[in-house]
PDB file of C-alpha atoms in Angstrom:
ATOM      1  CA  LYS M 109      38.168  12.980 -30.243  1.00 66.00           C
ATOM      2  CA  GLU M 110      38.298  12.108 -26.540  1.00 78.00           C
ATOM      3  CA  LYS M 111      37.655   8.436 -25.835  1.00 92.00           C
ATOM      4  CA  THR M 112      34.948   7.343 -23.408  1.00 96.00           C
ATOM      5  CA  VAL M 113      34.927   4.096 -21.433  1.00 97.00           C
ATOM      6  CA  LYS M 114      31.998   2.880 -19.305  1.00 96.00           C
ATOM      7  CA  SER M 115      31.964   0.267 -16.571  1.00 96.00           C
ATOM      8  CA  LYS M 116      30.038  -0.803 -13.490  1.00 97.00           C
ATOM      9  CA  VAL M 117      31.257  -0.954  -9.905  1.00 97.00           C
ATOM     10  CA  GLY M 118      33.043  -4.248  -9.208  1.00 97.00           C
ATOM     11  CA  GLU M 119      33.961  -4.972 -12.829  1.00 97.00           C
ATOM     12  CA  LYS M 120      37.364  -5.028 -14.560  1.00 98.00           C
ATOM     13  CA  VAL M 121      38.037  -2.303 -17.099  1.00 98.00           C
ATOM     14  CA  GLY M 122      40.854  -1.327 -19.418  1.00 98.00           C
ATOM     15  CA  LEU M 123      41.550   2.316 -20.248  1.00 98.00           C
ATOM     16  CA  PRO M 124      43.317   2.524 -23.644  1.00 97.00           C
ATOM     17  CA  CYS M 125      46.498   4.524 -24.117  1.00 96.00           C
ATOM     18  CA  CYS M 126      47.356   6.510 -27.251  1.00 94.00           C
ATOM     19  CA  HIS M 127      50.575   4.628 -28.020  1.00 95.00           C
ATOM     20  CA  GLU M 128      51.668   1.031 -28.535  1.00 95.00           C
ATOM     21  CA  ILE M 129      55.307   0.099 -28.155  1.00 94.00           C
ATOM     22  CA  PRO M 130      56.692  -1.500 -31.339  1.00 94.00           C
ATOM     23  CA  SER M 131      57.892  -5.103 -31.109  1.00 93.00           C
ATOM     24  CA  SER M 132      61.428  -3.894 -31.832  1.00 93.00           C
ATOM     25  CA  GLU M 133      61.430  -1.858 -28.595  1.00 93.00           C
ATOM     26  CA  SER M 134      60.439  -2.370 -24.975  1.00 93.00           C
ATOM     27  CA  LEU M 135      59.118  -0.432 -21.998  1.00 95.00           C
ATOM     28  CA  HIS M 136      62.757   0.348 -21.081  1.00 94.00           C
ATOM     29  CA  ASN M 137      62.826   2.929 -23.874  1.00 94.00           C
ATOM     30  CA  TYR M 138      59.890   4.920 -22.475  1.00 95.00           C
ATOM     31  CA  ARG M 139      58.369   6.898 -19.654  1.00 95.00           C
ATOM     32  CA  VAL M 140      54.635   6.391 -19.170  1.00 97.00           C
ATOM     33  CA  TYR M 141      52.384   8.441 -16.916  1.00 96.00           C
ATOM     34  CA  TRP M 142      48.765   7.600 -16.188  1.00 97.00           C
ATOM     35  CA  GLN M 143      47.115  10.576 -14.484  1.00 96.00           C
ATOM     36  CA  LYS M 144      43.622  11.299 -13.236  1.00 95.00           C
ATOM     37  CA  ASN M 145      42.144  14.794 -13.524  1.00 90.00           C
ATOM     38  CA  THR M 146      45.642  16.019 -14.621  1.00 82.00           C
ATOM     39  CA  THR M 147      46.899  16.215 -11.017  1.00 84.00           C
ATOM     40  CA  GLU M 148      46.640  12.722  -9.487  1.00 91.00           C
ATOM     41  CA  VAL M 149      49.277  10.250 -10.728  1.00 95.00           C
ATOM     42  CA  VAL M 150      47.685   6.805 -10.845  1.00 96.00           C
ATOM     43  CA  LEU M 151      50.938   5.103 -11.803  1.00 96.00           C
ATOM     44  CA  ALA M 152      54.169   5.946 -13.632  1.00 96.00           C
ATOM     45  CA  TYR M 153      56.887   3.901 -15.339  1.00 96.00           C
ATOM     46  CA  ALA M 154      60.418   4.928 -16.337  1.00 94.00           C
ATOM     47  CA  GLU M 155      62.935   2.712 -18.106  1.00 92.00           C
ATOM     48  CA  GLY M 156      60.787  -0.353 -17.538  1.00 92.00           C
ATOM     49  CA  LYS M 157      60.311   0.150 -13.794  1.00 94.00           C
ATOM     50  CA  MET M 158      57.363   1.457 -11.818  1.00 95.00           C
ATOM     51  CA  ILE M 159      58.395   4.713 -10.170  1.00 94.00           C
ATOM     52  CA  SER M 160      55.055   5.807  -8.688  1.00 93.00           C
ATOM     53  CA  LYS M 161      51.652   4.402  -7.780  1.00 93.00           C
ATOM     54  CA  HIS M 162      48.753   6.079  -5.970  1.00 94.00           C
ATOM     55  CA  GLU M 163      47.834   4.300  -2.746  1.00 94.00           C
ATOM     56  CA  ARG M 164      44.143   4.251  -3.673  1.00 93.00           C
ATOM     57  CA  TYR M 165      44.966   2.135  -6.719  1.00 94.00           C
ATOM     58  CA  GLU M 166      47.246  -0.265  -4.829  1.00 91.00           C
ATOM     59  CA  ASN M 167      46.442  -3.907  -5.721  1.00 93.00           C
ATOM     60  CA  ARG M 168      43.751  -2.702  -8.137  1.00 95.00           C
ATOM     61  CA  THR M 169      45.739  -1.538 -11.176  1.00 96.00           C
ATOM     62  CA  GLN M 170      48.268  -2.818 -13.646  1.00 95.00           C
ATOM     63  CA  MET M 171      49.551  -1.608 -17.010  1.00 96.00           C
ATOM     64  CA  ASP M 172      50.046  -3.625 -20.162  1.00 96.00           C
ATOM     65  CA  SER M 173      53.747  -3.432 -21.097  1.00 94.00           C
ATOM     66  CA  ARG M 174      53.007  -3.347 -24.844  1.00 95.00           C
ATOM     67  CA  ASN M 175      49.837  -1.300 -25.533  1.00 97.00           C
ATOM     68  CA  LEU M 176      50.068   0.549 -22.165  1.00 97.00           C
ATOM     69  CA  THR M 177      46.398  -0.079 -21.314  1.00 98.00           C
ATOM     70  CA  LEU M 178      45.579   0.775 -17.699  1.00 98.00           C
ATOM     71  CA  TRP M 179      43.610  -2.090 -16.126  1.00 98.00           C
ATOM     72  CA  ILE M 180      41.489  -1.353 -13.040  1.00 97.00           C
ATOM     73  CA  SER M 181      39.813  -4.102 -11.008  1.00 97.00           C
ATOM     74  CA  PRO M 182      37.569  -3.971  -9.124  1.00 97.00           C
ATOM     75  CA  VAL M 183      36.143  -0.651 -10.278  1.00 97.00           C
ATOM     76  CA  GLU M 184      35.018   1.810  -7.572  1.00 97.00           C
ATOM     77  CA  ILE M 185      32.800   4.891  -7.797  1.00 97.00           C
ATOM     78  CA  LEU M 186      35.819   7.073  -6.956  1.00 95.00           C
ATOM     79  CA  ASP M 187      37.476   5.893 -10.192  1.00 96.00           C
ATOM     80  CA  ASN M 188      34.966   7.959 -12.155  1.00 96.00           C
ATOM     81  CA  GLY M 189      36.664  10.857 -13.966  1.00 95.00           C
ATOM     82  CA  SER M 190      39.022  11.994 -16.715  1.00 96.00           C
ATOM     83  CA  TYR M 191      42.278  10.085 -17.239  1.00 97.00           C
ATOM     84  CA  GLN M 192      45.334  11.044 -19.241  1.00 96.00           C
ATOM     85  CA  CYS M 193      47.994   8.815 -20.777  1.00 96.00           C
ATOM     86  CA  VAL M 194      51.322  10.621 -21.387  1.00 96.00           C
ATOM     87  CA  VAL M 195      54.082   8.689 -23.171  1.00 96.00           C
ATOM     88  CA  GLN M 196      57.680   9.913 -23.600  1.00 95.00           C
ATOM     89  CA  ARG M 197      60.351   8.178 -25.654  1.00 94.00           C
ATOM     90  CA  LEU M 198      63.793   8.226 -24.093  1.00 92.00           C
ATOM     91  CA  ASN M 199      66.336   9.301 -26.728  1.00 85.00           C
ATOM     92  CA  PHE M 200      69.648   9.266 -24.918  1.00 77.00           C
ATOM     93  CA  PRO M 201      71.499  11.571 -24.679  1.00 74.00           C
ATOM     94  CA  GLN M 202      68.794  13.918 -26.010  1.00 81.00           C
ATOM     95  CA  ASN M 203      65.783  15.007 -23.939  1.00 87.00           C
ATOM     96  CA  PRO M 204      62.716  12.733 -23.868  1.00 89.00           C
ATOM     97  CA  VAL M 205      60.226  13.270 -26.684  1.00 93.00           C
ATOM     98  CA  VAL M 206      56.482  13.199 -26.024  1.00 94.00           C
ATOM     99  CA  VAL M 207      55.013  10.691 -28.464  1.00 94.00           C
ATOM    100  CA  CYS M 208      51.417  10.939 -27.221  1.00 93.00           C
ATOM    101  CA  ASP M 209      49.239  12.720 -24.686  1.00 94.00           C
ATOM    102  CA  GLU M 210      45.570  11.780 -24.737  1.00 94.00           C
ATOM    103  CA  ARG M 211      42.592  11.856 -22.416  1.00 95.00           C
ATOM    104  CA  VAL M 212      40.075   9.103 -21.673  1.00 97.00           C
ATOM    105  CA  THR M 213      36.795   9.810 -19.915  1.00 97.00           C
ATOM    106  CA  PHE M 214      35.877   6.969 -17.569  1.00 97.00           C
ATOM    107  CA  THR M 215      32.237   6.796 -16.538  1.00 96.00           C
ATOM    108  CA  VAL M 216      31.409   4.538 -13.589  1.00 97.00           C
ATOM    109  CA  THR M 217      27.927   3.222 -12.882  1.00 97.00           C
ATOM    110  CA  ALA M 218      26.572   1.645  -9.698  1.00 97.00           C
ATOM    111  CA  ASP M 219      23.196  -0.067  -9.934  1.00 97.00           C
ATOM    112  CA  PHE M 220      20.280   1.371  -7.995  1.00 98.00           C
ATOM    113  CA  SER M 221      17.928  -0.849  -6.049  1.00 97.00           C
ATOM    114  CA  LYS M 222      14.598  -1.696  -7.650  1.00 97.00           C
ATOM    115  CA  PRO M 223      12.267   1.258  -6.960  1.00 98.00           C
ATOM    116  CA  ASN M 224       9.962   0.724  -3.994  1.00 98.00           C
ATOM    117  CA  ILE M 225       6.464   2.267  -4.149  1.00 97.00           C
ATOM    118  CA  THR M 226       4.351   2.841  -1.042  1.00 96.00           C
ATOM    119  CA  ALA M 227       0.989   4.606  -0.705  1.00 94.00           C
ATOM    120  CA  GLU M 228      -0.743   6.145   2.292  1.00 93.00           C
ATOM    121  CA  VAL M 229      -4.343   7.368   2.399  1.00 90.00           C
ATOM    122  CA  SER M 230      -4.453  10.977   3.600  1.00 87.00           C
ATOM    123  CA  ALA M 231      -8.181  11.635   3.073  1.00 87.00           C
ATOM    124  CA  ASN M 232     -11.144   9.559   2.019  1.00 84.00           C
ATOM    125  CA  THR M 233     -14.717  10.249   0.914  1.00 83.00           C
ATOM    126  CA  CYS M 234     -17.334   8.278  -0.954  1.00 82.00           C
ATOM    127  CA  GLU M 235     -16.398  10.077  -4.182  1.00 83.00           C
ATOM    128  CA  SER M 236     -12.571  10.032  -3.995  1.00 86.00           C
ATOM    129  CA  THR M 237      -9.510   8.831  -2.110  1.00 89.00           C
ATOM    130  CA  GLU M 238      -6.530  11.138  -1.575  1.00 92.00           C
ATOM    131  CA  MET M 239      -3.218   9.277  -1.422  1.00 92.00           C
ATOM    132  CA  VAL M 240       0.408  10.264  -0.809  1.00 95.00           C
ATOM    133  CA  VAL M 241       2.510   7.964  -2.990  1.00 96.00           C
ATOM    134  CA  THR M 242       6.256   7.574  -2.309  1.00 97.00           C
ATOM    135  CA  CYS M 243       8.873   6.006  -4.606  1.00 98.00           C
ATOM    136  CA  SER M 244      12.417   5.370  -3.378  1.00 98.00           C
ATOM    137  CA  SER M 245      15.654   3.769  -4.594  1.00 98.00           C
ATOM    138  CA  HIS M 246      19.156   3.739  -3.147  1.00 97.00           C
ATOM    139  CA  GLY M 247      22.835   2.879  -3.519  1.00 97.00           C
ATOM    140  CA  GLY M 248      23.405   3.900  -7.137  1.00 97.00           C
ATOM    141  CA  PHE M 249      25.640   6.198  -9.170  1.00 97.00           C
ATOM    142  CA  PRO M 250      25.614   8.689 -10.879  1.00 96.00           C
ATOM    143  CA  ARG M 251      22.739  10.924  -9.814  1.00 96.00           C
ATOM    144  CA  PRO M 252      19.565   9.480 -11.346  1.00 97.00           C
ATOM    145  CA  GLU M 253      16.421  10.919 -12.859  1.00 97.00           C
ATOM    146  CA  MET M 254      12.975   9.786 -11.748  1.00 97.00           C
ATOM    147  CA  SER M 255      10.021   9.517 -14.104  1.00 97.00           C
ATOM    148  CA  GLY M 256       6.582   8.022 -13.772  1.00 95.00           C
ATOM    149  CA  ALA M 257       3.270   7.146 -15.355  1.00 96.00           C
ATOM    150  CA  LEU M 258      -0.303   7.060 -14.119  1.00 95.00           C
ATOM    151  CA  ASN M 259      -2.445   4.725 -16.228  1.00 94.00           C
ATOM    152  CA  ASN M 260       0.253   5.065 -18.949  1.00 89.00           C
ATOM    153  CA  LYS M 261       0.160   8.890 -18.828  1.00 95.00           C
ATOM    154  CA  SER M 262       3.313  10.705 -17.704  1.00 96.00           C
ATOM    155  CA  VAL M 263       3.456  12.178 -14.216  1.00 95.00           C
ATOM    156  CA  VAL M 264       6.183  14.269 -12.576  1.00 95.00           C
ATOM    157  CA  TRP M 265       7.492  13.111  -9.208  1.00 96.00           C
ATOM    158  CA  ASN M 266       8.610  15.653  -6.633  1.00 96.00           C
ATOM    159  CA  ALA M 267      12.077  14.096  -6.306  1.00 97.00           C
ATOM    160  CA  SER M 268      14.992  14.740  -3.945  1.00 97.00           C
ATOM    161  CA  TRP M 269      18.497  13.236  -3.786  1.00 97.00           C
ATOM    162  CA  VAL M 270      20.860  12.464  -0.930  1.00 97.00           C
ATOM    163  CA  SER M 271      24.598  11.789  -1.329  1.00 96.00           C
ATOM    164  CA  GLU M 272      27.643  12.295   0.900  1.00 95.00           C
ATOM    165  CA  SER M 273      29.646  13.753  -2.002  1.00 94.00           C
ATOM    166  CA  SER M 274      29.663  14.041  -5.790  1.00 92.00           C
ATOM    167  CA  LEU M 275      31.468  10.680  -5.924  1.00 94.00           C
ATOM    168  CA  SER M 276      29.293   8.776  -3.436  1.00 96.00           C
ATOM    169  CA  PRO M 277      26.237   6.558  -3.900  1.00 97.00           C
ATOM    170  CA  TYR M 278      22.922   8.371  -4.263  1.00 98.00           C
ATOM    171  CA  ASN M 279      19.569   7.770  -2.619  1.00 98.00           C
ATOM    172  CA  ILE M 280      16.500   9.186  -4.359  1.00 98.00           C
ATOM    173  CA  THR M 281      12.954   9.700  -3.062  1.00 98.00           C
ATOM    174  CA  GLY M 282       9.959  11.000  -5.002  1.00 98.00           C
ATOM    175  CA  LYS M 283       6.500  11.940  -3.763  1.00 97.00           C
ATOM    176  CA  LEU M 284       3.181  12.271  -5.567  1.00 95.00           C
ATOM    177  CA  LEU M 285      -0.227  13.447  -4.312  1.00 94.00           C
ATOM    178  CA  LEU M 286      -3.101  11.606  -6.007  1.00 92.00           C
ATOM    179  CA  ASN M 287      -6.810  12.314  -5.831  1.00 91.00           C
ATOM    180  CA  MET M 288      -8.320   9.014  -6.986  1.00 89.00           C
ATOM    181  CA  THR M 289     -11.881   8.411  -8.083  1.00 89.00           C
ATOM    182  CA  LYS M 290     -11.105   4.870  -9.292  1.00 91.00           C
ATOM    183  CA  ASP M 291      -8.331   2.239  -9.194  1.00 91.00           C
ATOM    184  CA  VAL M 292      -5.131   3.368 -10.965  1.00 94.00           C
ATOM    185  CA  SER M 293      -1.806   1.838 -12.052  1.00 96.00           C
ATOM    186  CA  ILE M 294       1.283   3.830 -11.016  1.00 96.00           C
ATOM    187  CA  THR M 295       4.800   3.321 -12.433  1.00 97.00           C
ATOM    188  CA  CYS M 296       8.084   4.680 -11.053  1.00 98.00           C
ATOM    189  CA  SER M 297      11.288   4.555 -13.135  1.00 98.00           C
ATOM    190  CA  ILE M 298      14.897   5.359 -12.179  1.00 97.00           C
ATOM    191  CA  GLU M 299      17.253   6.244 -15.052  1.00 97.00           C
ATOM    192  CA  TYR M 300      21.045   6.557 -14.697  1.00 96.00           C
ATOM    193  CA  ASN M 301      23.874   6.479 -17.216  1.00 92.00           C
ATOM    194  CA  GLY M 302      21.793   4.756 -19.878  1.00 92.00           C
ATOM    195  CA  PHE M 303      20.376   2.181 -17.442  1.00 95.00           C
ATOM    196  CA  ALA M 304      16.852   2.064 -16.016  1.00 96.00           C
ATOM    197  CA  LYS M 305      14.836   0.222 -13.384  1.00 97.00           C
ATOM    198  CA  SER M 306      11.049   0.364 -12.969  1.00 97.00           C
ATOM    199  CA  THR M 307       8.319  -0.750 -10.612  1.00 97.00           C
ATOM    200  CA  SER M 308       4.547  -0.697 -11.119  1.00 96.00           C
ATOM    201  CA  LEU M 309       1.796  -0.907  -8.532  1.00 95.00           C
ATOM    202  CA  LEU M 310      -2.000  -1.076  -8.701  1.00 95.00           C
ATOM    203  CA  LEU M 311      -3.543   1.422  -6.286  1.00 92.00           C
ATOM    204  CA  ARG M 312      -7.107   0.648  -5.258  1.00 89.00           C
ATOM    205  CA  LYS M 313      -9.574   3.344  -4.292  1.00 84.00           C
ATOM    206  CA  THR M 314     -10.735   2.593  -0.765  1.00 77.00           C
ATOM    207  CA  ASN M 315     -14.504   2.523  -0.263  1.00 69.00           C
ATOM    208  CA  ASP M 316     -15.227   2.979   3.430  1.00 60.00           C
ATOM    209  CA  CYS M 317     -18.480   4.833   2.873  1.00 63.00           C
ATOM    210  CA  VAL M 318     -21.343   4.391   5.392  1.00 58.00           C
ATOM    211  CA  VAL M 319     -24.607   5.213   3.637  1.00 55.00           C
ATOM    212  CA  PRO M 320     -26.934   6.965   6.190  1.00 52.00           C
ATOM    213  CA  THR M 321     -30.238   5.192   6.855  1.00 55.00           C
ATOM    214  CA  ALA M 322     -33.192   7.242   5.481  1.00 53.00           C
ATOM    215  CA  PRO M 323     -35.675   8.329   8.181  1.00 55.00           C
ATOM    216  CA  PRO M 324     -39.125   6.659   7.894  1.00 56.00           C
ATOM    217  CA  SER M 325     -41.640   8.651   5.896  1.00 56.00           C
ATOM    218  CA  TYR M 326     -44.617  10.495   7.448  1.00 55.00           C
ATOM    219  CA  ASN M 327     -47.140   8.005   6.021  1.00 62.00           C
ATOM    220  CA  VAL M 328     -45.300   5.069   7.558  1.00 55.00           C
ATOM    221  CA  ILE M 329     -45.261   6.783  10.961  1.00 62.00           C
ATOM    222  CA  THR M 330     -48.998   7.564  10.747  1.00 70.00           C
ATOM    223  CA  ALA M 331     -49.935   4.009   9.734  1.00 63.00           C
ATOM    224  CA  SER M 332     -47.771   2.537  12.500  1.00 65.00           C
ATOM    225  CA  SER M 333     -49.379   4.814  15.081  1.00 68.00           C
ATOM    226  CA  ILE M 334     -52.936   3.823  14.015  1.00 77.00           C
ATOM    227  CA  ILE M 335     -52.058   0.116  14.176  1.00 78.00           C
ATOM    228  CA  ILE M 336     -50.610   0.514  17.681  1.00 77.00           C
ATOM    229  CA  ILE M 337     -53.680   2.453  18.883  1.00 77.00           C
ATOM    230  CA  ILE M 338     -56.092  -0.162  17.460  1.00 78.00           C
ATOM    231  CA  PHE M 339     -54.027  -2.905  19.097  1.00 69.00           C
ATOM    232  CA  PHE M 340     -54.281  -1.277  22.537  1.00 68.00           C
ATOM    233  CA  LEU M 341     -58.026  -0.605  22.108  1.00 74.00           C
ATOM    234  CA  ALA M 342     -58.587  -4.254  21.233  1.00 69.00           C
ATOM    235  CA  ILE M 343     -56.719  -5.415  24.327  1.00 76.00           C
ATOM    236  CA  THR M 344     -58.710  -2.980  26.521  1.00 72.00           C
ATOM    237  CA  LEU M 345     -62.068  -4.203  25.185  1.00 69.00           C
ATOM    238  CA  LEU M 346     -61.096  -7.835  25.615  1.00 69.00           C
ATOM    239  CA  ALA M 347     -60.004  -7.158  29.160  1.00 69.00           C
ATOM    240  CA  ARG M 348     -63.431  -5.670  29.963  1.00 71.00           C
ATOM    241  CA  TYR M 349     -65.503  -8.272  28.127  1.00 67.00           C
ATOM    242  CA  LEU M 350     -63.855 -11.436  29.453  1.00 64.00           C
ATOM    243  CA  PRO M 351     -64.607 -10.854  33.188  1.00 58.00           C
ATOM    244  CA  ARG M 352     -68.375 -10.176  32.456  1.00 54.00           C
ATOM    245  CA  HIS M 353     -68.663 -13.209  30.291  1.00 51.00           C
ATOM    246  CA  GLY M 354     -67.299 -15.276  33.149  1.00 48.00           C
ATOM    247  CA  LYS M 355     -70.046 -13.978  35.589  1.00 48.00           C
ATOM    248  CA  CYS M 356     -72.902 -14.787  33.184  1.00 45.00           C
ATOM    249  CA  SER M 357     -71.720 -18.350  32.850  1.00 46.00           C
ATOM    250  CA  SER M 358     -71.722 -18.894  36.639  1.00 47.00           C
ATOM    251  CA  PHE M 359     -75.236 -17.420  36.956  1.00 43.00           C
ATOM    252  CA  PHE M 360     -76.682 -19.828  34.410  1.00 42.00           C
ATOM    253  CA  LYS M 361     -75.053 -22.764  36.184  1.00 45.00           C
ATOM    254  CA  LYS M 362     -76.739 -21.811  39.510  1.00 45.00           C
ATOM    255  CA  GLN M 363     -80.205 -21.569  37.849  1.00 46.00           C
ATOM    256  CA  SER M 364     -79.870 -25.037  36.427  1.00 44.00           C
ATOM    257  CA  LEU M 365     -79.029 -26.561  39.802  1.00 43.00           C
ATOM    258  CA  THR M 366     -82.120 -24.943  41.475  1.00 45.00           C
ATOM    259  CA  ALA M 367     -84.515 -26.346  38.948  1.00 45.00           C
TER     260      ALA M 367
END
């Protein structure tokens, strides 16, 4: 069965080989090839000396001289892939004998940023609020899956991914159109290589309603009109009465003086 090793970017990892050199022998009796994807030689040893090393692994790899473990540090995303350890025993003067040839699958993980949720109101009425909700995360590997929940019920995000290549960090963005009649709790989760990160946000229904003022009823208008008319009639009568009353008073004063 093919072995699988997992590690995160920046860590130190050891890829196991299929052979361990007995204590009675040494690396001088062997040829060891560590290859990636069957074509790229990571490093190679013959008769105890390094005969080849890939420039991308320079200063990042070393091999244990006894159990032939390939150590990589720090791990990079580009290290992700299938490795092969081939060991030959040198039986002079006979031809070398292959003592083991085994593959190791190395799975590299780079952490994604904590998902970021934003919401924008696209339409609003007294009854409901329409929102465009966006969830985004970046800088991780491998390609993630996005899931979500609305008030603890599953929702499907319309997700899209961006990456320069199959062995580059991924950015993911998901969108959701919500028609809200009340406040809701939204959760966005990013899952990758057995790891997960989540963010939750409480979305509040906006209430920018302006209730129209009811026009005054017919009875109110009629009553108001009658009151105004009576008021003006009263003022008119007073205006006519007061001048006459003033004349009568002056007449009586003159009569008194004559007597």
